[in-house]
Structure formats: C-alpha cells, structure tokens
PDB file of C-alpha atoms and ligand atoms in Angstrom:
ATOM      1  CA  MET A 277      92.874 -16.673 -14.693  1.00  0.00           C
ATOM      2  CA  THR A 278      91.215 -18.401 -17.631  1.00  0.00           C
ATOM      3  CA  ASP A 279      87.843 -17.423 -19.747  1.00  0.00           C
ATOM      4  CA  VAL A 280      87.989 -13.851 -18.771  1.00  0.00           C
ATOM      5  CA  THR A 281      87.272 -12.989 -22.433  1.00  0.00           C
ATOM      6  CA  LEU A 282      84.275 -14.920 -22.226  1.00  0.00           C
ATOM      7  CA  ALA A 283      82.753 -13.041 -19.337  1.00  0.00           C
ATOM      8  CA  THR A 284      80.946  -9.802 -19.567  1.00  0.00           C
ATOM      9  CA  PRO A 285      82.100  -6.880 -17.660  1.00  0.00           C
ATOM     10  CA  GLY A 286      78.950  -7.561 -15.042  1.00  0.00           C
ATOM     11  CA  GLU A 287      80.101 -11.020 -14.517  1.00  0.00           C
ATOM     12  CA  ARG A 288      83.710 -10.202 -13.995  1.00  0.00           C
ATOM     13  CA  GLN A 289      82.719  -7.703 -11.299  1.00  0.00           C
ATOM     14  CA  GLN A 290      80.607  -9.836  -9.844  1.00  0.00           C
ATOM     15  CA  ARG A 291      83.250 -12.499  -9.257  1.00  0.00           C
ATOM     16  CA  ILE A 292      85.655  -9.745  -7.888  1.00  0.00           C
ATOM     17  CA  SER A 293      83.025  -9.130  -5.320  1.00  0.00           C
ATOM     18  CA  ASP A 294      82.537 -12.816  -4.287  1.00  0.00           C
ATOM     19  CA  ILE A 295      86.200 -13.480  -3.800  1.00  0.00           C
ATOM     20  CA  PHE A 296      86.726 -15.652  -0.538  1.00  0.00           C
ATOM     21  CA  VAL A 297      90.199 -16.185   0.644  1.00  0.00           C
ATOM     22  CA  ASP A 298      91.386 -18.156   3.315  1.00  0.00           C
ATOM     23  CA  HIS A 299      93.934 -16.448   5.573  1.00  0.00           C
ATOM     24  CA  PRO A 300      95.339 -16.616   8.841  1.00  0.00           C
ATOM     25  CA  ASN A 301      93.397 -13.889  10.455  1.00  0.00           C
ATOM     26  CA  HIS A 302      90.223 -15.535   9.155  1.00  0.00           C
ATOM     27  CA  GLN A 303      91.137 -19.099  10.445  1.00  0.00           C
ATOM     28  CA  GLN A 304      92.178 -17.769  13.818  1.00  0.00           C
ATOM     29  CA  ALA A 305      88.653 -15.981  14.012  1.00  0.00           C
ATOM     30  CA  THR A 306      86.563 -19.232  13.046  1.00  0.00           C
ATOM     31  CA  LYS A 307      88.658 -21.074  15.240  1.00  0.00           C
ATOM     32  CA  ALA A 308      88.070 -18.778  17.981  1.00  0.00           C
ATOM     33  CA  LEU A 309      84.321 -19.114  17.723  1.00  0.00           C
ATOM     34  CA  GLN A 310      84.255 -22.695  17.173  1.00  0.00           C
ATOM     35  CA  ARG A 311      86.060 -22.766  20.692  1.00  0.00           C
ATOM     36  CA  PHE A 312      83.442 -20.571  22.279  1.00  0.00           C
ATOM     37  CA  TYR A 313      81.039 -22.879  21.079  1.00  0.00           C
ATOM     38  CA  MET A 314      82.408 -26.539  21.224  1.00  0.00           C
ATOM     39  CA  PRO A 315      85.591 -26.483  22.790  1.00  0.00           C
ATOM     40  CA  VAL A 316      86.197 -30.059  21.907  1.00  0.00           C
ATOM     41  CA  GLU A 317      85.551 -31.224  18.131  1.00  0.00           C
ATOM     42  CA  GLY A 318      82.743 -34.002  18.223  1.00  0.00           C
ATOM     43  CA  GLY A 319      81.808 -32.900  21.926  1.00  0.00           C
ATOM     44  CA  ILE A 320      79.207 -31.038  23.330  1.00  0.00           C
ATOM     45  CA  PRO A 321      78.802 -27.474  23.189  1.00  0.00           C
ATOM     46  CA  SER A 322      79.769 -25.458  26.428  1.00  0.00           C
ATOM     47  CA  ARG A 323      77.166 -23.749  28.223  1.00  0.00           C
ATOM     48  CA  GLY A 324      76.340 -20.511  30.483  1.00  0.00           C
ATOM     49  CA  SER A 325      79.661 -18.563  29.699  1.00  0.00           C
ATOM     50  CA  ILE A 326      79.924 -14.988  27.657  1.00  0.00           C
ATOM     51  CA  CYS A 327      82.751 -15.005  25.355  1.00  0.00           C
ATOM     52  CA  ALA A 328      84.025 -12.074  22.897  1.00  0.00           C
ATOM     53  CA  LEU A 329      85.568 -11.710  19.394  1.00  0.00           C
ATOM     54  CA  ILE A 330      86.866  -8.111  19.368  1.00  0.00           C
ATOM     55  CA  GLY A 331      88.621  -6.161  16.571  1.00  0.00           C
ATOM     56  CA  GLN A 332      88.547  -3.221  14.632  1.00  0.00           C
ATOM     57  CA  SER A 333      86.129  -2.339  11.925  1.00  0.00           C
ATOM     58  CA  ARG A 334      86.496  -4.535   8.614  1.00  0.00           C
ATOM     59  CA  THR A 335      88.821  -7.108  10.115  1.00  0.00           C
ATOM     60  CA  GLY A 336      86.836  -9.915   8.801  1.00  0.00           C
ATOM     61  CA  LYS A 337      84.946 -10.888  12.284  1.00  0.00           C
ATOM     62  CA  SER A 338      81.380 -11.136  10.618  1.00  0.00           C
ATOM     63  CA  PHE A 339      82.782 -13.042   7.738  1.00  0.00           C
ATOM     64  CA  ALA A 340      83.977 -15.581  10.579  1.00  0.00           C
ATOM     65  CA  ALA A 341      80.771 -15.600  12.095  1.00  0.00           C
ATOM     66  CA  ASN A 342      79.109 -16.361   8.876  1.00  0.00           C
ATOM     67  CA  ASP A 343      81.050 -19.428   8.351  1.00  0.00           C
ATOM     68  CA  ILE A 344      80.233 -20.625  11.795  1.00  0.00           C
ATOM     69  CA  VAL A 345      76.657 -20.298  10.880  1.00  0.00           C
ATOM     70  CA  ALA A 346      76.748 -21.740   7.387  1.00  0.00           C
ATOM     71  CA  ALA A 347      78.619 -24.815   9.090  1.00  0.00           C
ATOM     72  CA  HIS A 348      75.757 -25.618  11.353  1.00  0.00           C
ATOM     73  CA  LYS A 349      72.905 -25.084   9.403  1.00  0.00           C
ATOM     74  CA  PRO A 350      69.055 -25.205  11.108  1.00  0.00           C
ATOM     75  CA  ARG A 351      67.456 -28.655  11.038  1.00  0.00           C
ATOM     76  CA  VAL A 352      63.858 -29.390  10.699  1.00  0.00           C
ATOM     77  CA  GLY A 353      62.922 -31.686  13.471  1.00  0.00           C
ATOM     78  CA  GLN A 354      59.404 -33.143  14.784  1.00  0.00           C
ATOM     79  CA  ASP A 355      58.368 -30.319  16.724  1.00  0.00           C
ATOM     80  CA  GLY A 356      60.070 -27.275  14.310  1.00  0.00           C
ATOM     81  CA  VAL A 357      63.045 -26.064  13.403  1.00  0.00           C
ATOM     82  CA  LYS A 358      66.012 -26.472  15.466  1.00  0.00           C
ATOM     83  CA  ARG A 359      69.018 -24.181  15.358  1.00  0.00           C
ATOM     84  CA  PRO A 360      72.193 -25.120  16.831  1.00  0.00           C
ATOM     85  CA  VAL A 361      73.466 -21.555  16.233  1.00  0.00           C
ATOM     86  CA  LEU A 362      71.862 -18.278  16.471  1.00  0.00           C
ATOM     87  CA  LEU A 363      73.197 -15.206  14.530  1.00  0.00           C
ATOM     88  CA  ILE A 364      71.789 -11.797  16.123  1.00  0.00           C
ATOM     89  CA  ASP A 365      72.467  -8.437  14.332  1.00  0.00           C
ATOM     90  CA  CYS A 366      72.397  -5.756  17.159  1.00  0.00           C
ATOM     91  CA  PRO A 367      70.453  -2.682  15.821  1.00  0.00           C
ATOM     92  CA  ILE A 368      72.141   0.548  15.578  1.00  0.00           C
ATOM     93  CA  GLU A 369      68.643   2.068  17.304  1.00  0.00           C
ATOM     94  CA  GLY A 370      65.268   0.966  18.096  1.00  0.00           C
ATOM     95  CA  GLY A 371      66.002   0.996  21.967  1.00  0.00           C
ATOM     96  CA  THR A 372      65.401  -1.847  23.936  1.00  0.00           C
ATOM     97  CA  ARG A 373      62.571  -3.040  22.119  1.00  0.00           C
ATOM     98  CA  GLY A 374      65.012  -3.062  18.901  1.00  0.00           C
ATOM     99  CA  ILE A 375      67.209  -5.557  20.720  1.00  0.00           C
ATOM    100  CA  LEU A 376      64.392  -7.819  21.314  1.00  0.00           C
ATOM    101  CA  ASP A 377      62.736  -7.575  17.815  1.00  0.00           C
ATOM    102  CA  SER A 378      66.312  -8.408  16.422  1.00  0.00           C
ATOM    103  CA  ILE A 379      66.411 -11.564  18.749  1.00  0.00           C
ATOM    104  CA  ALA A 380      63.045 -12.330  17.817  1.00  0.00           C
ATOM    105  CA  ASP A 381      63.402 -12.026  13.744  1.00  0.00           C
ATOM    106  CA  ALA A 382      66.776 -14.332  14.456  1.00  0.00           C
ATOM    107  CA  LEU A 383      64.452 -16.843  16.079  1.00  0.00           C
ATOM    108  CA  ASP A 384      61.913 -16.222  12.983  1.00  0.00           C
ATOM    109  CA  LEU A 385      59.399 -15.356  15.580  1.00  0.00           C
ATOM    110  CA  THR A 386      56.044 -13.249  14.404  1.00  0.00           C
ATOM    111  CA  VAL A 387      55.678 -10.987  17.125  1.00  0.00           C
ATOM    112  CA  SER A 388      52.832  -8.245  17.605  1.00  0.00           C
ATOM    113  CA  SER A 389      54.219  -4.767  18.406  1.00  0.00           C
ATOM    114  CA  ARG A 390      51.312  -4.997  21.321  1.00  0.00           C
ATOM    115  CA  LEU A 391      53.330  -7.546  23.186  1.00  0.00           C
ATOM    116  CA  THR A 392      54.774  -5.874  26.416  1.00  0.00           C
ATOM    117  CA  ASN A 393      58.824  -6.180  26.485  1.00  0.00           C
ATOM    118  CA  ALA A 394      58.451  -8.584  29.431  1.00  0.00           C
ATOM    119  CA  ASN A 395      56.038 -10.907  27.420  1.00  0.00           C
ATOM    120  CA  LEU A 396      58.451 -10.643  24.338  1.00  0.00           C
ATOM    121  CA  ILE A 397      61.558 -11.805  27.004  1.00  0.00           C
ATOM    122  CA  GLY A 398      59.348 -14.643  28.001  1.00  0.00           C
ATOM    123  CA  VAL A 399      58.631 -15.569  24.472  1.00  0.00           C
ATOM    124  CA  ILE A 400      62.114 -15.165  23.299  1.00  0.00           C
ATOM    125  CA  LEU A 401      63.820 -17.472  26.056  1.00  0.00           C
ATOM    126  CA  ARG A 402      61.044 -20.295  25.682  1.00  0.00           C
ATOM    127  CA  GLU A 403      62.174 -20.297  21.954  1.00  0.00           C
ATOM    128  CA  LEU A 404      65.695 -20.430  22.593  1.00  0.00           C
ATOM    129  CA  ARG A 405      64.998 -23.681  24.518  1.00  0.00           C
ATOM    130  CA  ARG A 406      62.433 -24.966  22.169  1.00  0.00           C
ATOM    131  CA  ALA A 407      64.498 -24.749  19.280  1.00  0.00           C
ATOM    132  CA  LYS A 408      67.748 -26.101  21.108  1.00  0.00           C
ATOM    133  CA  ILE A 409      69.879 -23.292  20.338  1.00  0.00           C
ATOM    134  CA  GLU A 410      73.790 -24.015  21.225  1.00  0.00           C
ATOM    135  CA  PHE A 411      75.271 -21.110  20.558  1.00  0.00           C
ATOM    136  CA  VAL A 412      74.373 -17.145  20.463  1.00  0.00           C
ATOM    137  CA  ILE A 413      76.358 -14.789  18.329  1.00  0.00           C
ATOM    138  CA  PHE A 414      75.668 -10.933  18.892  1.00  0.00           C
ATOM    139  CA  ASP A 415      77.337  -9.335  16.013  1.00  0.00           C
ATOM    140  CA  GLU A 416      78.057  -5.292  16.129  1.00  0.00           C
ATOM    141  CA  ALA A 417      78.033  -6.084  19.682  1.00  0.00           C
ATOM    142  CA  GLN A 418      78.647  -2.357  20.840  1.00  0.00           C
ATOM    143  CA  GLU A 419      75.382  -1.521  20.222  1.00  0.00           C
ATOM    144  CA  LEU A 420      74.337  -3.687  22.844  1.00  0.00           C
ATOM    145  CA  PHE A 421      76.958  -1.761  25.376  1.00  0.00           C
ATOM    146  CA  PRO A 422      76.465   1.473  24.577  1.00  0.00           C
ATOM    147  CA  GLU A 423      78.580   3.459  27.358  1.00  0.00           C
ATOM    148  CA  LYS A 424      76.795   6.401  27.282  1.00  0.00           C
ATOM    149  CA  ASN A 425      73.401   5.150  27.406  1.00  0.00           C
ATOM    150  CA  LYS A 426      73.004   3.395  30.567  1.00  0.00           C
ATOM    151  CA  LYS A 427      69.524   2.335  30.297  1.00  0.00           C
ATOM    152  CA  ILE A 428      70.379   0.214  26.978  1.00  0.00           C
ATOM    153  CA  LEU A 429      73.360  -0.913  29.071  1.00  0.00           C
ATOM    154  CA  SER A 430      71.829  -2.287  31.995  1.00  0.00           C
ATOM    155  CA  PHE A 431      68.944  -3.966  29.720  1.00  0.00           C
ATOM    156  CA  ALA A 432      71.120  -5.916  27.587  1.00  0.00           C
ATOM    157  CA  ARG A 433      73.466  -6.924  30.718  1.00  0.00           C
ATOM    158  CA  GLY A 434      70.269  -8.148  32.072  1.00  0.00           C
ATOM    159  CA  LEU A 435      69.049  -9.668  29.428  1.00  0.00           C
ATOM    160  CA  LEU A 436      72.147 -11.643  28.593  1.00  0.00           C
ATOM    161  CA  ARG A 437      72.645 -12.728  32.084  1.00  0.00           C
ATOM    162  CA  LYS A 438      68.705 -14.092  31.696  1.00  0.00           C
ATOM    163  CA  MET A 439      69.759 -15.854  28.598  1.00  0.00           C
ATOM    164  CA  LEU A 440      72.864 -17.589  30.375  1.00  0.00           C
ATOM    165  CA  ASN A 441      70.933 -18.475  33.211  1.00  0.00           C
ATOM    166  CA  LEU A 442      68.939 -20.845  30.509  1.00  0.00           C
ATOM    167  CA  SER A 443      72.108 -22.912  31.093  1.00  0.00           C
ATOM    168  CA  GLN A 444      72.164 -24.026  27.357  1.00  0.00           C
ATOM    169  CA  PHE A 445      74.796 -22.355  25.368  1.00  0.00           C
ATOM    170  CA  ASN A 446      77.388 -19.906  25.350  1.00  0.00           C
ATOM    171  CA  ILE A 447      76.982 -16.195  24.114  1.00  0.00           C
ATOM    172  CA  VAL A 448      79.887 -14.732  22.196  1.00  0.00           C
ATOM    173  CA  CYS A 449      79.678 -10.859  21.521  1.00  0.00           C
ATOM    174  CA  ILE A 450      81.453  -9.800  18.151  1.00  0.00           C
ATOM    175  CA  GLY A 451      82.719  -6.097  18.097  1.00  0.00           C
ATOM    176  CA  LEU A 452      84.583  -3.361  18.329  1.00  0.00           C
ATOM    177  CA  PRO A 453      87.456  -3.320  20.737  1.00  0.00           C
ATOM    178  CA  GLU A 454      85.896  -1.433  23.649  1.00  0.00           C
ATOM    179  CA  THR A 455      83.249  -3.968  23.955  1.00  0.00           C
ATOM    180  CA  TYR A 456      85.547  -6.207  26.013  1.00  0.00           C
ATOM    181  CA  SER A 457      86.102  -3.745  28.852  1.00  0.00           C
ATOM    182  CA  VAL A 458      82.442  -2.916  28.813  1.00  0.00           C
ATOM    183  CA  ILE A 459      81.141  -6.428  29.370  1.00  0.00           C
ATOM    184  CA  ALA A 460      84.111  -7.117  31.732  1.00  0.00           C
ATOM    185  CA  GLU A 461      82.825  -4.071  33.916  1.00  0.00           C
ATOM    186  CA  ASP A 462      79.881  -6.369  34.974  1.00  0.00           C
ATOM    187  CA  PRO A 463      80.850  -8.463  37.394  1.00  0.00           C
ATOM    188  CA  GLN A 464      77.950 -10.993  36.921  1.00  0.00           C
ATOM    189  CA  LEU A 465      78.702 -11.133  33.356  1.00  0.00           C
ATOM    190  CA  PHE A 466      82.463 -11.463  33.776  1.00  0.00           C
ATOM    191  CA  GLY A 467      81.768 -14.081  36.612  1.00  0.00           C
ATOM    192  CA  ARG A 468      80.246 -16.341  33.837  1.00  0.00           C
ATOM    193  CA  GLY A 469      83.507 -18.060  32.593  1.00  0.00           C
ATOM    194  CA  GLY A 470      86.001 -15.288  32.880  1.00  0.00           C
ATOM    195  CA  LEU A 471      85.415 -13.601  29.537  1.00  0.00           C
ATOM    196  CA  GLU A 472      87.149 -15.892  27.140  1.00  0.00           C
ATOM    197  CA  HIS A 473      88.152 -13.428  24.039  1.00  0.00           C
ATOM    198  CA  LYS A 474      89.813 -13.483  21.115  1.00  0.00           C
ATOM    199  CA  HIS A 475      91.511 -10.131  19.555  1.00  0.00           C
ATOM    200  CA  LEU A 476      91.361  -9.767  15.980  1.00  0.00           C
ATOM    201  CA  SER A 477      94.005  -7.460  14.530  1.00  0.00           C
ATOM    202  CA  PRO A 478      95.026  -6.284  11.018  1.00  0.00           C
ATOM    203  CA  TYR A 479      98.154  -7.695   9.518  1.00  0.00           C
ATOM    204  CA  ASP A 480     101.581  -5.496  10.808  1.00  0.00           C
ATOM    205  CA  TRP A 481     103.933  -5.049   8.071  1.00  0.00           C
ATOM    206  CA  ASN A 482     106.616  -4.933  10.712  1.00  0.00           C
ATOM    207  CA  ASN A 483     105.946  -8.220  12.086  1.00  0.00           C
ATOM    208  CA  MET A 484     107.524 -10.689   9.930  1.00  0.00           C
ATOM    209  CA  VAL A 485     105.168 -13.349  10.146  1.00  0.00           C
ATOM    210  CA  ASP A 486     102.130 -10.863   9.325  1.00  0.00           C
ATOM    211  CA  GLN A 487     104.199  -9.457   6.760  1.00  0.00           C
ATOM    212  CA  LYS A 488     104.497 -12.828   4.955  1.00  0.00           C
ATOM    213  CA  ASN A 489     100.718 -14.077   5.651  1.00  0.00           C
ATOM    214  CA  PHE A 490      99.500 -10.441   4.075  1.00  0.00           C
ATOM    215  CA  ARG A 491     101.655 -10.741   0.982  1.00  0.00           C
ATOM    216  CA  ALA A 492     100.458 -14.615   0.930  1.00  0.00           C
ATOM    217  CA  LEU A 493      96.977 -12.904   1.110  1.00  0.00           C
ATOM    218  CA  CYS A 494      97.375 -10.592  -1.718  1.00  0.00           C
ATOM    219  CA  HIS A 495      98.844 -13.455  -3.911  1.00  0.00           C
ATOM    220  CA  LYS A 496      95.645 -15.323  -3.105  1.00  0.00           C
ATOM    221  CA  PHE A 497      93.619 -12.421  -4.212  1.00  0.00           C
ATOM    222  CA  ASP A 498      95.774 -12.129  -7.452  1.00  0.00           C
ATOM    223  CA  VAL A 499      95.033 -15.622  -8.498  1.00  0.00           C
ATOM    224  CA  GLU A 500      91.389 -15.333  -7.844  1.00  0.00           C
ATOM    225  CA  MET A 501      91.064 -12.180  -9.707  1.00  0.00           C
ATOM    226  CA  PRO A 502      89.204 -12.038 -13.493  1.00  0.00           C
ATOM    227  CA  PHE A 503      92.724 -10.992 -14.979  1.00  0.00           C
ATOM    228  CA  GLU A 504      95.916 -12.327 -15.720  1.00  0.00           C
ATOM    229  CA  ASN A 505      98.129 -12.235 -12.544  1.00  0.00           C
ATOM    230  CA  SER A 506      99.188  -8.982 -11.557  1.00  0.00           C
ATOM    231  CA  GLY A 507     101.856  -9.399  -8.869  1.00  0.00           C
ATOM    232  CA  PHE A 508      99.881  -8.435  -6.049  1.00  0.00           C
ATOM    233  CA  GLY A 509     102.222 -10.690  -3.525  1.00  0.00           C
ATOM    234  CA  ALA A 510     105.435  -9.130  -4.780  1.00  0.00           C
ATOM    235  CA  GLN A 511     107.171  -7.397  -1.743  1.00  0.00           C
ATOM    236  CA  ASP A 512     106.941  -4.095  -3.615  1.00  0.00           C
ATOM    237  CA  PHE A 513     103.214  -4.250  -4.363  1.00  0.00           C
ATOM    238  CA  ALA A 514     102.063  -5.948  -1.467  1.00  0.00           C
ATOM    239  CA  TYR A 515     103.676  -2.993   0.932  1.00  0.00           C
ATOM    240  CA  ARG A 516     101.917  -0.598  -1.689  1.00  0.00           C
ATOM    241  CA  LEU A 517      98.679  -2.611  -0.559  1.00  0.00           C
ATOM    242  CA  PHE A 518      99.473  -2.627   2.723  1.00  0.00           C
ATOM    243  CA  LEU A 519      99.836   1.095   3.129  1.00  0.00           C
ATOM    244  CA  ALA A 520      96.705   1.717   1.418  1.00  0.00           C
ATOM    245  CA  SER A 521      94.903  -0.883   3.516  1.00  0.00           C
ATOM    246  CA  GLY A 522      96.657  -1.046   6.856  1.00  0.00           C
ATOM    247  CA  GLY A 523      96.519  -4.459   6.695  1.00  0.00           C
ATOM    248  CA  CYS A 524      92.936  -4.443   7.088  1.00  0.00           C
ATOM    249  CA  ILE A 525      90.917  -6.991   4.663  1.00  0.00           C
ATOM    250  CA  GLY A 526      87.881  -5.051   4.226  1.00  0.00           C
ATOM    251  CA  HIS A 527      89.934  -2.159   3.026  1.00  0.00           C
ATOM    252  CA  LEU A 528      92.050  -4.405   0.770  1.00  0.00           C
ATOM    253  CA  LYS A 529      88.949  -5.480  -0.542  1.00  0.00           C
ATOM    254  CA  ASN A 530      87.628  -2.080  -1.360  1.00  0.00           C
ATOM    255  CA  TYR A 531      90.617  -0.990  -3.171  1.00  0.00           C
ATOM    256  CA  LEU A 532      90.791  -4.528  -5.052  1.00  0.00           C
ATOM    257  CA  ILE A 533      86.971  -3.880  -6.345  1.00  0.00           C
ATOM    258  CA  ASP A 534      87.719  -0.303  -7.266  1.00  0.00           C
ATOM    259  CA  ALA A 535      91.143  -1.084  -9.246  1.00  0.00           C
ATOM    260  CA  GLY A 536      89.430  -4.034 -10.849  1.00  0.00           C
ATOM    261  CA  ASN A 537      86.553  -2.055 -12.118  1.00  0.00           C
ATOM    262  CA  ARG A 538      88.855   0.372 -13.640  1.00  0.00           C
ATOM    263  CA  ALA A 539      90.723  -2.376 -15.185  1.00  0.00           C
ATOM    264  CA  ILE A 540      87.766  -3.999 -16.810  1.00  0.00           C
ATOM    265  CA  ALA A 541      86.738  -0.571 -17.937  1.00  0.00           C
ATOM    266  CA  ASP A 542      89.804   0.243 -19.673  1.00  0.00           C
ATOM    267  CA  ALA A 543      90.157  -3.404 -21.248  1.00  0.00           C
ATOM    268  CA  SER A 544      93.390  -4.174 -19.518  1.00  0.00           C
ATOM    269  CA  LEU A 545      94.779  -7.492 -18.987  1.00  0.00           C
ATOM    270  CA  GLN A 546      95.928  -6.977 -15.535  1.00  0.00           C
ATOM    271  CA  VAL A 547      95.062  -4.949 -12.345  1.00  0.00           C
ATOM    272  CA  GLU A 548      98.128  -2.161 -12.736  1.00  0.00           C
ATOM    273  CA  LEU A 549      99.250   0.142 -10.026  1.00  0.00           C
ATOM    274  CA  ARG A 550      97.615   3.099 -12.023  1.00  0.00           C
ATOM    275  CA  HIS A 551      94.330   1.507 -11.382  1.00  0.00           C
ATOM    276  CA  PHE A 552      94.940   1.280  -7.787  1.00  0.00           C
ATOM    277  CA  ALA A 553      96.419   5.044  -7.801  1.00  0.00           C
ATOM    278  CA  ASP A 554      93.218   6.183  -9.305  1.00  0.00           C
ATOM    279  CA  ALA A 555      90.867   4.214  -6.924  1.00  0.00           C
ATOM    280  CA  TYR A 556      93.407   5.731  -3.759  1.00  0.00           C
ATOM    281  CA  ASP A 557      93.327   9.451  -5.158  1.00  0.00           C
ATOM    282  CA  ALA A 558      89.270   9.127  -5.286  1.00  0.00           C
ATOM    283  CA  ARG A 559      89.272   8.282  -1.668  1.00  0.00           C
ATOM    284  CA  LYS A 560      92.172  10.077  -0.075  1.00  0.00           C
ATOM    285  CA  ARG A 561      91.502  12.827   2.335  1.00  0.00           C
ATOM    286  CA  PRO A 562      91.209  16.382   1.457  1.00  0.00           C
ATOM    287  CA  GLY A 563      94.798  18.107   1.383  1.00  0.00           C
ATOM    288  CA  GLU A 564      96.199  14.506   1.408  1.00  0.00           C
ATOM    289  CA  THR A 565      99.250  14.275  -1.218  1.00  0.00           C
ATOM    290  CA  PHE A 566     100.708  11.049  -0.493  1.00  0.00           C
ATOM    291  CA  ASN A 567      99.584   8.206  -2.757  1.00  0.00           C
ATOM    292  CA  PRO A 568     101.110   5.004  -2.143  1.00  0.00           C
ATOM    293  CA  PHE A 569     100.896   3.674  -5.520  1.00  0.00           C
ATOM    294  CA  ARG A 570     102.333   6.652  -7.259  1.00  0.00           C
ATOM    295  CA  ALA A 571     105.107   6.989  -5.120  1.00  0.00           C
ATOM    296  CA  SER A 572     108.488   5.989  -7.047  1.00  0.00           C
ATOM    297  CA  SER A 573     110.169   4.778  -4.078  1.00  0.00           C
ATOM    298  CA  ILE A 574     108.204   3.702  -0.490  1.00  0.00           C
TER     299      ILE A 574
HETATM  300  N1  ADP B 876      88.224 -14.062   4.195  1.00  0.00           N
HETATM  301  C1  ADP B 876      87.859 -13.442   3.069  1.00  0.00           C
HETATM  302  N2  ADP B 876      87.765 -13.344   1.835  1.00  0.00           N
HETATM  303  C2  ADP B 876      87.326 -12.122   1.205  1.00  0.00           C
HETATM  304  N3  ADP B 876      87.221 -11.117   1.589  1.00  0.00           N
HETATM  305  C3  ADP B 876      86.959 -10.871   3.009  1.00  0.00           C
HETATM  306  C4  ADP B 876      87.148 -11.928   3.824  1.00  0.00           C
HETATM  307  N4  ADP B 876      86.934 -11.406   4.981  1.00  0.00           N
HETATM  308  C5  ADP B 876      86.341 -10.361   5.072  1.00  0.00           C
HETATM  309  N5  ADP B 876      86.207  -9.915   3.735  1.00  0.00           N
HETATM  310  C6  ADP B 876      85.663  -8.724   3.065  1.00  0.00           C
HETATM  311  O1  ADP B 876      86.110  -7.557   3.915  1.00  0.00           O
HETATM  312  C7  ADP B 876      84.899  -6.993   4.251  1.00  0.00           C
HETATM  313  C8  ADP B 876      84.813  -7.024   5.888  1.00  0.00           C
HETATM  314  O2  ADP B 876      84.589  -8.157   6.387  1.00  0.00           O
HETATM  315  P1  ADP B 876      83.644  -8.059   7.711  1.00  0.00           P
HETATM  316  O3  ADP B 876      83.552  -9.666   8.047  1.00  0.00           O
HETATM  317  O4  ADP B 876      82.405  -7.442   7.610  1.00  0.00           O
HETATM  318  O5  ADP B 876      84.582  -7.261   8.802  1.00  0.00           O
HETATM  319  P2  ADP B 876      83.823  -6.679  10.414  1.00  0.00           P
HETATM  320  O6  ADP B 876      82.935  -7.699  10.451  1.00  0.00           O
HETATM  321  O7  ADP B 876      85.148  -6.941  11.170  1.00  0.00           O
HETATM  322  O8  ADP B 876      83.795  -5.345  10.109  1.00  0.00           O
HETATM  323  C9  ADP B 876      84.011  -7.826   3.955  1.00  0.00           C
HETATM  324  O9  ADP B 876      82.836  -7.226   3.410  1.00  0.00           O
HETATM  325  C10 ADP B 876      84.428  -8.686   2.717  1.00  0.00           C
HETATM  326  O10 ADP B 876      84.473  -8.147   1.759  1.00  0.00           O
HETATM  327 MG1   MG B 877      80.839  -6.841  11.111  1.00  0.00          MG
END
C-alpha cells in the first residue's frame, strides 16, 4: 500500500475499518437476496412469498442486505418517496409496539404514541402500498420470532401474513439459523412460497474450496490494509487467521482492526504475527493457553 507515511494514524485506522472485500460468501448472500427480490434480472419483483437468509452471527448477512438497499435507492416521485427496498432492523425489546415502530421508522413515518396498534398497522399497510415497496427485509428477524414469547411470535406471524396479503412484495427474514424452523412451523407462512432460503456458513478449512476462498479473502484484506503486504494469504498465516476467526468474516475483521492498530502504534511496516498474538491474548477466555499466533507449529 502506498502513501501510508502521509496518512495520520487516525486516517489509517479509519481505512482499516472501512475495508470492504468482495468474497464468495458475500456474493452468495447478495445473489440470494437479489433472487428473493427479483428472480430474473430486469424482470419483475416476486410477490407474496416469505424467504430467509440465515447464518450464525458475523457471517456478513447485514452487509449483504445493505448492498441490496444501496443498489435500490429511494426515488422521489410525484406523490412522495418511492422505496423499492425496505430494510427493517428488528428491535430487541419494546414488544409488539416496538416491532410496529421499527417498521414505521423504516418507512419514515412520524407516528403519535396515542395511535393504537390496530390503527398503526393500517397506516403501515397503506404506506407500504403508497411507497410502492417491492421487497421487505427484516434484519435480526430472530427478534420477531422468539420461541419463548408466544405473544410476540403470533403477533409477528400475523403481521407478516397481513403484509404478504398485499400481494405486492416478497419478505426476507435475515437471522440466526433457528429462525428458519420457527417460520417453517407456521403452515400459513410456510405455504407462501415454501420458504426459499439460503444458509450462509463460515469458511471451513477442511473443505478445499473454502480454504482457497478464505486464503484469497485474507489476501484481499492484506492488499487493502494501510501497510506493506504482510502475507495474510500464505497457507500458514491464513490457517492461523482461520483458527482465530473460525472462518467468520466479522471475527476476522476484529482481529485485523486490533492487530492493525497495534502495528500503527509501534510504527511497524507490516502487521506481524506478534500483533495478532497480542490481539488474541487480549480476547482469549480465562484459562485458555493456546494462541494460534504464538504456536510455533500448528
Ligand atoms: N464483505 C465484507 N468486507 C469487509 N468486511 C466485512 C464484509 N462483510 C462483513 N464484514 C465485517 O464483518 C462484520 C459482520 O458482518 P455483518 O454483516 O454485520 O454480519 P451478520 O449480519 O451476519 O452478523 C461487519 O461489521 C464488517 O465489519
Ligand atoms: Mg446482522
């Protein structure tokens, strides 16, 4: 990477945080979302079905959702803003009203707290029509379907059915793996399209294709880091990064940020194993002795 000597430490830190890399899991996730939205490129949006993008935390699901939102920006039309894609971040608390408020927020609706739930549902359904929504994304959808909270669960299922009844858009639920079965258990929701889904997994070192992809991903990060290349993509280095991250992009990024910060702080030209080793030590569980960046042979 050139120019790093001209950048301030803060600029270099920011550069690390801002790194975006294209990689196969990301492509698979965006492709799945795009298919749930509009199965034929340049065709028409699908309607009335519920779909799911599931996977463990930090595998890049929300990143993929943001890509789809960015590719289909709201447009200002004659009678207000039209939003092809609506992204709703499900609240972790606030009950049924919290869910409705988060949808109203995503639609930019200003809602009086005196409005009853039933009326607010009416307002939301009308706005979904008016704004010509073509695709609805519920991120952190496990919050909509808490297995232990029957009240929220049946409310959310009913609300989604009402939304699908508009026959205007598909809904995708993005969430943890267990989200799939909770939706699938509702025959009325499952019946709407059979719950097409995509499971996003971390990279698996024992799978040769995954291993190659993970090494390529590490190399791409290396190229983007504001340092001389450090060799992240080499077999040995990448394996250590795999052991620390479990093949999960979010965890990998955490290590790159922390090790990068340490390397900036000690004016190192490269991000070295010792920077990662310190970053790992700072996070490892009490009593854990293994450190993939210190072990001489792994
Ligand atoms: N394509 C990518 N390039 C760079 N960093 C990424 C990419 N995808 C995800 N990340 C990093 O991983 C973190 C976790 O991703 P996120 O999409 O929030 O995962 P999830 O929604 O599955 O929990 C993000 O905060 C981001 O820092
Ligand atoms: Mg997320």
